[in-house]
Amino acid sequence: MAGKKVLLVDDDADFIEVNKIALEAGGFEVATAYNGKECLKKVESEKPDLIVLDIMMATPGDGMYVAQDLRKKDDTKDIPLIVTTSVNQEPGYSLGPDEAWLPVDSFMEKPVAPEKLLDEINKRIG
Amino acid sequence: MADESPIRMLVVDDEPGIREGCRRILEENGYEVETAEDGRLGIDILSKSDDFAVILVDLKMPRMGGLEFIEKAQEYGEDSVIIVITAYTSIQTAVEATKRGAYGYLPKPFTPDELLLVVKNGLEKRALSLEMKKLRMERERQLLEVTFERSRCATIIDCMTDGVVVVNCDGQMVLRNSAAARILPDCGVVELPVPLNSLSCVQLRDVIKSSLSESAPGEIVSREISVGSYTYMANVSQVLDKGGRALGTVAVLRDITAIKKLENAKNVFVSMVAHEVKSPLAAIEGYLNLLLGGGLENDPEKSREMLSRTLLRAGKLREMISELLSLRAIETGHFDIKRSPIDLIRVVEEAVQANVEKAREQDIELSSKLDKPSEDAKVLADRNAILTVMKNLLDNAIKYTPSGGRVGIELRVDDSFVKIIVSDTGIGIAPDLKDKIFDEFFRVRNELTAHIAGTGLGLSLVRRLVDMHNGRITVESEPGKGSVFEVKIPAV
């Protein structure tokens, strides 16, 4: 648990702020990114131990492609991925941890209570 | 044969005795008689009036004999019954006369009774012919009517825009119109009847089958069916005969593809609104939970910051709802703009006043430039709408300009147009996003904008309001340098 780094990716600054405070209080180091592009950059530079990613950012589906990208690359495919979203079902595609093309470790529906997020992260890398 | 007018008869004979004899006998019996002494004169009479019921004609006459007369007489009065009277009887002449159109034969000499009998028979035969003719014409007319009616119905059904498919109790498709042939391509070319199961659209087959077997008379079964990329509503009901027995079913297919698309768009929109509402609420709840959770008493600055953010997000949520309602009102036509001559300079001043505090907080220089005196800067418009346009544009400019920057609003008036120009030295807009920023809920998302709270609806509303005044809004921008928004409204 000590010294583990979490990358928070979300286009809402307050979401980042609220959860950053909670995670830092829980003993984690927190890096942040506000969109998919920045996420990939920060994964490279910060080398997080876990990534929390919002599935529907600027463009619907933005987060999905980032998740797929991460899974494709050797150095990132094993980083635990927690995906957050405001909707459980979107027209055209449904999301769930078992979808073969969206391999995520867990799937959390917003609003995410910071304590729950902390629990989930501890489960994976705590 | 209840005729008002007396029955007319023609006697064609070269012997005066016969002519007058027949005339006397027939006139005594109520018939009207005309005579002619040879065939030629007889034809002359016929050509003038051809409504003789019976024509008595001699065979041997000068100028034109009986046989020639009979032949020529066919052109006239087809309802006339021709009786040959002659002393020279033979099978041959009888046959010849009949061939030419004679009905009967009366050999001379004859008694008055014999004459009257033959005439009476002739008249009866004539009556029957006329009756038959009448019936035949009536039947033809009715047939024509039915054919016309049937063909009219068939034409109407075939011209319907909805597809019509009829299936009988044996599961055979017995009728399909052109629309159905277009909708269900595999049933278009085959010759009817075909078994229902030959239709490749399973959904339609099923709903027809269930209607055939389970429906009550008068019950309509409706089901959405999809064929390719189209969606149809199939309304199926039984076809009943006069006794109420089912003869089969009729399915009417209505294209609802456009309606479904609209439904889907609405669902997507609702999802987007839900998403947009959840974010500010999550932020508000998040901050309040953190504050209530304790641990921040030692950091009043941080607490204050969090409370400010909470208030900001709550305010934005309220704004969003209000903008959403305005946009919907505009869309559904419930938004009335009241046009009146407005003093633009006053409106600019008010819009600037509404943003002065915000600008000060962010250390931004807010200025206005008005190139015309008050009286010239008038336009026929809805004051609230124009005020909202200006306030929103200024608000955006300030939001997206970093500390120390400048925001300006300028008013230019000429004979035809009024221009409202809002410029800033802010972060600018990427060229590929210049159109998207007017889309509902769209916000530019990057490191520079993540802290900026917005509804994503401000510019959508501005554009709608400008549209309603028959104006146009354009934007020029250079990322990193700034942006210029120009609203152009016709002055009249």
XYZ file of C-alpha atoms in Angstrom:
618
model
C 0.000 0.000 0.000
C 2.790 2.401 0.756
C 4.252 4.181 -2.179
C 1.705 2.943 -4.678
C 0.697 5.430 -7.358
C -2.768 5.854 -8.839
C -3.502 7.723 -12.068
C -6.911 9.433 -12.010
C -8.315 10.199 -15.461
C -11.499 12.272 -15.703
C -12.611 15.429 -17.478
C -14.238 16.799 -14.356
C -11.718 18.700 -12.223
C -13.829 18.363 -9.104
C -14.070 14.614 -9.455
C -10.310 14.525 -9.643
C -9.931 16.891 -6.701
C -12.364 15.078 -4.408
C -10.926 11.655 -5.097
C -7.335 12.867 -5.051
C -7.828 14.130 -1.500
C -9.457 10.835 -0.486
C -6.769 8.689 -2.077
C -3.919 10.769 -0.708
C -5.516 10.454 2.729
C -5.562 6.720 2.089
C -1.807 6.732 1.538
C -1.607 6.718 -2.240
C 0.356 8.974 -4.518
C -1.966 10.506 -7.111
C -1.291 11.614 -10.671
C -4.008 13.177 -12.790
C -5.061 13.488 -16.419
C -8.065 15.228 -17.963
C -8.456 13.386 -21.253
C -7.388 10.282 -23.158
C -4.351 11.840 -24.768
C -3.051 13.182 -21.482
C -3.762 9.813 -19.881
C -1.482 7.962 -22.270
C 1.227 10.586 -21.767
C 1.001 10.344 -17.982
C 1.015 6.528 -18.036
C 4.324 6.793 -19.811
C 5.816 9.448 -17.540
C 4.331 8.529 -14.150
C 4.191 4.725 -14.432
C 1.160 4.300 -12.162
C 0.317 1.062 -10.390
C -3.396 1.451 -11.166
C -5.509 3.593 -13.427
C -8.983 4.968 -12.764
C -10.520 5.931 -16.099
C -13.802 7.630 -17.019
C -15.339 5.878 -19.980
C -17.287 8.799 -21.397
C -15.176 11.867 -21.641
C -15.103 14.649 -24.206
C -16.306 12.392 -26.947
C -18.491 9.412 -26.070
C -16.297 6.353 -26.099
C -13.062 8.271 -25.653
C -12.216 6.324 -22.506
C -12.961 3.002 -24.226
C -10.355 3.449 -26.898
C -7.809 4.498 -24.305
C -8.569 1.325 -22.334
C -8.126 -0.796 -25.456
C -4.884 0.972 -26.274
C -3.542 0.305 -22.802
C -4.433 -3.371 -23.100
C -2.667 -3.701 -26.407
C 0.732 -2.433 -25.277
C 2.987 -4.853 -23.436
C 4.200 -2.439 -20.803
C 0.690 -1.291 -19.882
C -1.535 -4.285 -20.435
C -1.183 -5.565 -16.920
C -1.878 -2.339 -15.067
C -5.173 -2.793 -13.164
C -7.909 -0.703 -14.685
C -10.976 0.650 -12.898
C -13.507 2.182 -15.251
C -16.096 4.757 -14.157
C -19.140 5.943 -16.015
C -22.350 7.879 -15.512
C -24.498 5.486 -17.454
C -24.690 1.734 -17.201
C -26.155 1.183 -20.605
C -25.581 3.379 -23.607
C -27.464 2.942 -26.861
C -25.447 0.778 -29.180
C -23.164 -0.913 -26.721
C -23.305 -2.247 -23.207
C -20.442 -2.291 -20.832
C -19.461 -4.875 -18.303
C -16.257 -6.301 -16.894
C -16.648 -9.408 -19.009
C -16.795 -7.768 -22.403
C -13.938 -9.301 -24.330
C -13.115 -6.130 -26.142
C -13.152 -4.000 -23.025
C -11.162 -5.937 -20.490
C -11.443 -4.004 -17.265
C -10.878 -5.164 -13.768
C -13.816 -3.388 -12.307
C -16.551 -1.170 -13.364
C -17.936 1.551 -11.121
C -21.005 3.615 -11.723
C -20.897 7.305 -10.942
C -21.345 8.990 -8.574
C -18.455 7.103 -7.032
C -18.119 7.482 -3.286
C -14.445 8.143 -2.583
C -14.380 5.501 0.181
C -15.686 2.877 -2.213
C -13.065 3.834 -4.755
C -10.418 3.572 -2.077
C -11.708 0.107 -1.131
C -11.629 -1.064 -4.702
C -8.112 0.249 -5.205
C -6.921 -1.370 -1.993
C -8.385 -4.640 -3.205
C -6.249 -4.494 -6.296
C -2.996 -2.990 -5.206
C -3.360 -2.290 -1.503
C -95.456 -3.935 -74.024
C -97.334 -1.141 -72.347
C -96.623 1.522 -74.869
C -98.314 4.868 -74.882
C -98.116 5.292 -78.613
C -99.927 2.962 -80.962
C -97.934 0.204 -82.562
C -96.950 1.048 -86.089
C -96.876 -1.345 -88.986
C -95.688 -1.077 -92.564
C -97.220 -2.953 -95.490
C -95.106 -3.181 -98.622
C -96.996 -4.757 -101.530
C -97.561 -3.817 -105.167
C -101.208 -4.958 -105.040
C -103.489 -2.153 -103.840
C -106.056 -4.674 -102.709
C -103.548 -6.286 -100.323
C -102.358 -2.943 -99.057
C -105.807 -1.605 -98.315
C -107.037 -4.941 -97.055
C -104.230 -5.225 -94.518
C -104.618 -1.597 -93.574
C -108.317 -2.061 -92.813
C -107.788 -5.228 -90.776
C -104.868 -3.827 -88.786
C -106.335 -0.386 -88.163
C -109.511 -2.021 -86.892
C -107.310 -3.672 -84.283
C -105.745 -0.464 -83.092
C -102.543 -0.511 -85.068
C -101.240 2.404 -87.062
C -100.503 1.460 -90.645
C -98.429 2.862 -93.439
C -98.135 1.399 -96.890
C -95.736 1.339 -99.804
C -96.229 -0.104 -103.278
C -92.685 -1.349 -103.801
C -89.413 -1.968 -102.035
C -87.884 1.360 -102.982
C -90.762 3.340 -101.502
C -90.732 1.053 -98.495
C -87.066 1.876 -97.814
C -87.853 5.557 -98.248
C -90.470 5.311 -95.528
C -88.098 3.375 -93.254
C -85.404 5.935 -93.720
C -87.740 8.598 -92.415
C -89.130 6.700 -89.453
C -87.833 3.357 -88.417
C -90.014 2.541 -85.466
C -92.274 0.036 -87.153
C -92.952 -2.933 -84.979
C -94.012 -5.202 -87.825
C -93.292 -4.972 -91.537
C -95.338 -7.035 -93.968
C -93.601 -7.371 -97.320
C -94.438 -9.004 -100.640
C -91.686 -10.757 -102.554
C -92.559 -9.972 -106.161
C -92.617 -6.218 -106.622
C -91.382 -3.881 -109.350
C -88.275 -1.739 -108.837
C -87.248 -3.491 -105.624
C -88.448 -6.888 -104.612
C -89.083 -8.274 -101.182
C -85.741 -10.040 -100.689
C -83.758 -6.928 -101.562
C -86.047 -4.885 -99.337
C -85.488 -7.224 -96.412
C -81.740 -6.961 -96.860
C -81.808 -3.194 -97.050
C -84.257 -2.945 -94.172
C -81.657 -4.395 -91.800
C -80.008 -1.014 -91.702
C -83.091 0.458 -90.190
C -85.283 -0.469 -87.250
C -83.458 -3.541 -86.001
C -86.353 -4.086 -83.695
C -88.807 -4.512 -86.544
C -90.243 -7.931 -87.177
C -90.434 -8.690 -90.882
C -93.137 -10.988 -92.203
C -93.104 -12.099 -95.809
C -96.475 -12.269 -97.576
C -96.448 -13.907 -100.970
C -98.359 -16.183 -103.238
C -95.182 -17.832 -104.455
C -94.241 -19.976 -101.551
C -91.400 -22.398 -101.682
C -88.844 -23.720 -99.262
C -86.166 -21.898 -101.114
C -87.729 -18.478 -100.927
C -88.562 -19.086 -97.293
C -84.935 -19.870 -96.573
C -83.721 -16.893 -98.560
C -86.064 -14.571 -96.799
C -85.107 -15.881 -93.384
C -81.448 -15.619 -94.206
C -81.922 -11.982 -94.963
C -83.701 -11.324 -91.717
C -87.353 -12.213 -92.097
C -89.111 -13.630 -89.098
C -92.184 -15.141 -90.492
C -94.068 -16.218 -93.571
C -97.681 -15.702 -94.460
C -98.820 -17.282 -97.746
C -101.429 -15.524 -99.866
C -104.371 -15.694 -99.839
C -104.858 -15.275 -96.126
C -107.756 -14.570 -93.884
C -107.908 -11.585 -91.524
C -107.549 -13.956 -88.577
C -104.457 -15.547 -90.061
C -102.981 -12.119 -90.602
C -103.758 -10.992 -87.074
C -102.309 -14.189 -85.620
C -99.050 -13.894 -87.443
C -98.816 -10.244 -86.508
C -99.550 -11.081 -82.860
C -96.817 -13.735 -82.801
C -94.447 -11.310 -84.386
C -95.204 -8.712 -81.791
C -94.652 -11.200 -78.965
C -91.358 -12.217 -80.414
C -90.412 -8.599 -80.739
C -91.337 -7.930 -77.147
C -89.172 -10.801 -75.994
C -86.248 -9.604 -78.082
C -86.545 -6.141 -76.712
C -86.696 -7.496 -73.165
C -83.662 -9.642 -73.726
C -81.830 -6.696 -75.228
C -82.671 -4.601 -72.209
C -81.491 -7.292 -69.798
C -78.272 -7.780 -71.681
C -77.497 -4.081 -71.593
C -78.312 -3.950 -67.886
C -76.026 -6.852 -67.170
C -73.214 -5.323 -69.158
C -73.610 -2.081 -67.334
C -73.519 -3.821 -63.959
C -70.502 -5.826 -64.982
C -68.793 -2.639 -66.049
C -69.678 -1.071 -62.722
C -68.317 -3.996 -60.739
C -65.200 -4.158 -62.833
C -64.699 -0.451 -62.403
C -65.326 -0.738 -58.683
C -63.005 -3.697 -58.313
C -60.357 -2.091 -60.424
C -60.776 1.125 -58.503
C -60.322 -0.690 -55.203
C -57.350 -2.568 -56.533
C -55.834 0.685 -57.723
C -56.416 2.356 -54.401
C -54.876 -0.529 -52.468
C -51.960 -0.603 -54.803
C -51.322 3.093 -54.417
C -51.332 3.015 -50.622
C -48.068 4.018 -49.048
C -48.502 1.372 -46.349
C -47.820 -2.219 -47.273
C -50.869 -4.516 -47.389
C -50.547 -8.288 -47.187
C -53.510 -10.653 -47.044
C -53.148 -14.266 -45.958
C -56.032 -16.750 -46.097
C -56.948 -19.390 -43.539
C -54.807 -21.944 -45.334
C -51.715 -19.894 -44.699
C -51.458 -18.726 -48.291
C -50.550 -15.167 -49.153
C -53.231 -14.113 -51.598
C -52.714 -10.403 -51.918
C -49.856 -7.966 -51.563
C -49.729 -4.430 -52.853
C -46.775 -2.617 -54.427
C -45.745 -1.084 -51.122
C -45.567 -4.548 -49.526
C -43.540 -5.808 -52.458
C -41.058 -2.992 -51.852
C -40.936 -3.592 -48.105
C -40.591 -7.383 -48.334
C -38.406 -7.864 -51.344
C -38.712 -11.614 -51.451
C -42.472 -11.521 -51.915
C -42.413 -8.988 -54.684
C -41.663 -11.106 -57.695
C -43.422 -14.365 -56.918
C -46.800 -15.148 -58.377
C -49.551 -15.448 -55.817
C -50.730 -17.451 -54.023
C -47.613 -18.479 -52.126
C -47.334 -20.119 -48.743
C -46.826 -17.680 -45.865
C -43.746 -19.610 -44.819
C -41.979 -18.584 -47.964
C -41.657 -15.082 -46.508
C -38.210 -14.587 -45.102
C -39.277 -12.066 -42.478
C -39.808 -14.251 -39.422
C -41.302 -11.512 -37.291
C -44.032 -10.833 -39.829
C -44.723 -14.542 -40.306
C -45.129 -14.998 -36.569
C -47.461 -12.092 -36.019
C -49.658 -13.173 -38.962
C -49.730 -16.743 -37.713
C -50.717 -15.697 -34.248
C -53.454 -13.466 -35.634
C -54.802 -16.326 -37.758
C -54.932 -18.717 -34.848
C -55.420 -16.666 -31.719
C -57.063 -13.386 -32.523
C -60.613 -12.541 -31.707
C -62.629 -10.932 -34.507
C -61.990 -7.217 -34.544
C -58.832 -7.530 -32.461
C -55.778 -5.787 -33.828
C -52.332 -7.199 -33.109
C -49.480 -4.732 -33.494
C -45.832 -5.554 -33.595
C -42.677 -3.746 -34.568
C -40.803 -5.625 -37.238
C -37.458 -4.840 -38.761
C -36.501 -5.541 -42.338
C -32.944 -4.616 -43.109
C -32.255 -1.174 -41.740
C -35.919 -0.212 -41.692
C -38.468 -0.577 -38.942
C -42.172 -1.087 -39.574
C -45.250 -1.282 -37.412
C -47.305 -4.277 -38.495
C -50.999 -3.973 -37.629
C -52.715 -7.288 -38.193
C -56.412 -8.085 -37.995
C -58.725 -10.782 -39.254
C -60.708 -10.537 -42.483
C -64.288 -11.522 -41.743
C -67.110 -12.463 -44.054
C -70.677 -11.213 -43.617
C -71.382 -13.992 -41.161
C -68.422 -13.010 -38.990
C -66.301 -16.003 -39.932
C -62.618 -15.524 -40.467
C -61.466 -15.705 -44.064
C -57.883 -14.834 -43.291
C -55.839 -11.925 -42.002
C -54.753 -8.603 -43.386
C -51.478 -7.032 -42.283
C -50.793 -3.340 -42.809
C -47.145 -2.311 -42.645
C -46.301 1.270 -41.723
C -42.805 2.673 -41.938
C -41.726 3.951 -38.516
C -38.002 4.115 -39.203
C -37.927 7.887 -38.803
C -39.893 7.727 -35.567
C -37.512 5.136 -34.137
C -34.563 7.304 -35.058
C -36.165 10.181 -33.219
C -36.798 7.939 -30.219
C -33.186 6.866 -30.220
C -31.982 10.441 -30.488
C -34.198 11.314 -27.536
C -32.768 8.435 -25.529
C -29.241 9.518 -26.311
C -30.151 13.037 -25.269
C -31.636 11.866 -21.983
C -28.462 9.895 -21.311
C -26.400 12.968 -21.977
C -28.491 15.119 -19.663
C -28.243 12.469 -16.951
C -24.492 12.458 -17.353
C -24.305 16.231 -17.260
C -26.415 16.381 -14.111
C -24.548 13.641 -12.279
C -21.171 15.351 -12.576
C -21.973 18.529 -10.660
C -23.948 16.553 -8.092
C -21.056 14.148 -7.600
C -18.694 17.082 -7.098
C -21.061 18.732 -4.620
C -21.601 15.532 -2.654
C -17.903 14.693 -2.816
C -16.744 18.004 -1.394
C -19.436 18.094 1.278
C -18.616 14.539 2.357
C -14.955 15.412 2.632
C -15.752 18.489 4.686
C -18.135 16.585 6.940
C -15.653 13.740 7.267
C -13.386 16.027 9.223
C -9.634 16.263 8.956
C -9.745 19.612 7.252
C -10.255 21.810 10.296
C -6.559 22.593 10.172
C -6.767 23.804 6.656
C -9.410 26.541 6.490
C -8.085 27.695 3.153
C -8.667 24.285 1.618
C -12.095 24.086 3.227
C -13.037 27.438 1.827
C -11.827 26.439 -1.593
C -13.921 23.286 -1.528
C -17.010 25.181 -0.414
C -16.485 27.682 -3.243
C -16.264 24.912 -5.763
C -19.391 23.352 -4.330
C -21.272 26.612 -4.695
C -19.944 27.106 -8.198
C -21.029 23.660 -9.358
C -24.456 24.094 -7.783
C -24.895 27.393 -9.593
C -23.853 25.871 -12.887
C -26.332 23.067 -12.429
C -29.094 25.569 -11.933
C -27.940 27.495 -15.008
C -27.862 24.347 -17.053
C -31.443 23.477 -16.229
C -32.538 26.965 -17.112
C -30.631 26.986 -20.418
C -31.987 23.558 -21.251
C -35.523 24.767 -20.743
C -34.875 27.786 -22.951
C -33.433 25.634 -25.694
C -36.363 23.246 -25.587
C -38.800 26.129 -25.619
C -37.119 27.517 -28.717
C -37.162 24.131 -30.383
C -40.793 23.408 -29.730
C -41.795 26.883 -30.797
C -42.934 28.001 -27.368
C -40.316 30.677 -27.075
C -41.724 34.027 -28.047
C -39.382 36.771 -28.931
C -40.868 40.180 -28.488
C -39.284 42.576 -30.871
C -39.062 46.224 -30.021
C -36.575 48.962 -30.782
C -33.817 48.450 -28.252
C -31.004 50.716 -27.276
C -28.000 48.490 -27.823
C -25.639 50.682 -25.874
C -27.714 50.244 -22.736
C -27.751 46.510 -23.282
C -23.982 46.385 -23.710
C -23.557 48.337 -20.521
C -25.811 45.935 -18.669
C -24.004 42.863 -20.016
C -20.648 44.320 -19.039
C -21.948 45.157 -15.566
C -23.058 41.546 -15.085
C -19.533 40.324 -15.773
C -17.426 43.010 -14.126
C -17.051 41.149 -10.816
C -16.034 37.916 -12.496
C -13.451 39.719 -14.600
C -12.010 41.411 -11.556
C -11.710 38.095 -9.705
C -9.710 36.676 -12.559
C -7.697 39.838 -13.013
C -8.961 40.369 -16.513
C -9.343 43.735 -18.160
C -12.892 44.127 -19.440
C -13.536 46.930 -21.891
C -16.204 48.057 -24.302
C -15.992 50.013 -27.518
C -19.019 51.703 -28.966
C -18.557 53.603 -32.186
C -21.952 55.209 -32.497
C -23.959 57.531 -30.327
C -26.984 56.137 -28.560
C -29.668 57.157 -31.063
C -28.012 55.334 -33.932
C -27.435 52.098 -32.101
C -30.979 50.827 -32.260
C -32.267 47.573 -33.603
C -35.615 45.779 -33.620
C -35.003 42.806 -31.356
C -35.899 41.008 -28.149
C -34.018 42.804 -25.406
C -33.660 39.804 -23.116
C -32.399 37.655 -25.937
C -29.730 40.155 -26.986
C -28.740 40.681 -23.362
C -28.357 36.907 -22.904
C -26.253 36.706 -26.056
C -23.900 39.419 -24.857
C -23.705 38.139 -21.283
C -22.954 34.586 -22.406
C -20.285 35.642 -24.870
C -18.571 37.835 -22.270
C -18.860 35.082 -19.652
C -17.204 32.602 -22.020
C -14.453 35.020 -22.954
C -13.592 35.659 -19.320
C -13.769 31.962 -18.420
C -11.369 30.910 -21.104
C -8.853 33.715 -20.668
C -6.014 33.225 -18.208
C -5.304 35.728 -15.499
C -3.983 39.064 -16.721
C -5.650 38.800 -20.062
C -8.078 41.112 -21.841
C -11.698 40.800 -22.931
C -13.473 43.385 -25.040
C -16.939 43.948 -26.443
C -17.454 46.147 -29.466
C -20.564 47.443 -31.174
C -20.540 48.360 -34.858
C -23.584 49.753 -36.591
C -24.067 50.469 -40.272
C -27.147 50.819 -42.481
C -27.857 47.151 -42.862
C -26.294 45.337 -39.953
C -25.537 45.547 -36.310
C -22.360 43.751 -35.227
C -21.589 42.654 -31.696
C -17.962 41.627 -31.407
C -16.540 39.924 -28.333
C -12.811 39.300 -28.335
C -10.377 37.859 -25.832
C -6.722 36.990 -25.335
C -7.637 33.564 -24.056
C -6.666 29.980 -24.808
C -8.336 30.007 -28.198
C -10.132 27.236 -30.018
C -8.615 24.550 -32.246
C -9.767 24.903 -35.901
C -11.508 21.524 -35.935
C -13.570 22.457 -32.908
C -14.814 25.834 -34.123
C -18.139 24.374 -35.231
C -18.531 21.923 -32.385
C -18.444 24.535 -29.664
C -21.999 25.472 -30.615
C -23.207 21.914 -30.101
C -25.308 21.160 -27.060
C -23.275 20.013 -24.065
C -20.017 20.254 -25.958
C -17.115 21.583 -23.962
C -13.498 21.609 -24.985
C -11.683 19.165 -22.751
C -8.011 19.446 -22.070
C -5.587 20.325 -19.279
C -6.339 23.999 -19.722
C -10.090 23.694 -19.458
C -10.568 20.977 -16.854
C -11.085 23.472 -14.037
C -13.534 25.558 -15.961
C -17.092 24.847 -14.959
C -19.604 25.238 -17.730
C -22.928 23.882 -18.853
C -21.959 23.247 -22.442
C -25.195 24.944 -23.423
C -24.242 28.623 -23.387
C -23.133 28.883 -26.999
C -25.976 26.627 -28.223
C -28.415 29.047 -26.682
C -26.562 32.039 -28.126
C -26.720 30.593 -31.608
C -30.425 29.836 -31.341
C -31.194 33.327 -30.129
C -29.127 34.829 -32.950
C -30.910 32.572 -35.473
C -34.259 33.758 -34.219
C -33.269 37.285 -35.119
C -32.190 36.134 -38.596
C -28.620 36.836 -37.627
C -25.390 34.911 -37.802
C -22.609 34.135 -35.373
C -19.049 33.387 -36.465
C -15.796 32.802 -34.625
C -12.180 33.401 -35.523
C -9.569 31.992 -33.225
C -5.921 31.143 -32.778
C -5.062 28.591 -30.079
C -2.902 30.225 -27.466
C -3.616 33.733 -28.720
C -7.337 34.349 -28.340
C -10.725 34.339 -30.020
C -13.121 36.750 -31.653
C -16.870 36.042 -31.734
C -18.929 38.131 -34.114
C -22.713 38.325 -34.030
C -24.299 39.967 -37.052
C -27.970 40.936 -36.958
C -29.954 42.699 -39.693
C -30.626 46.253 -38.596
C -34.171 46.473 -39.887
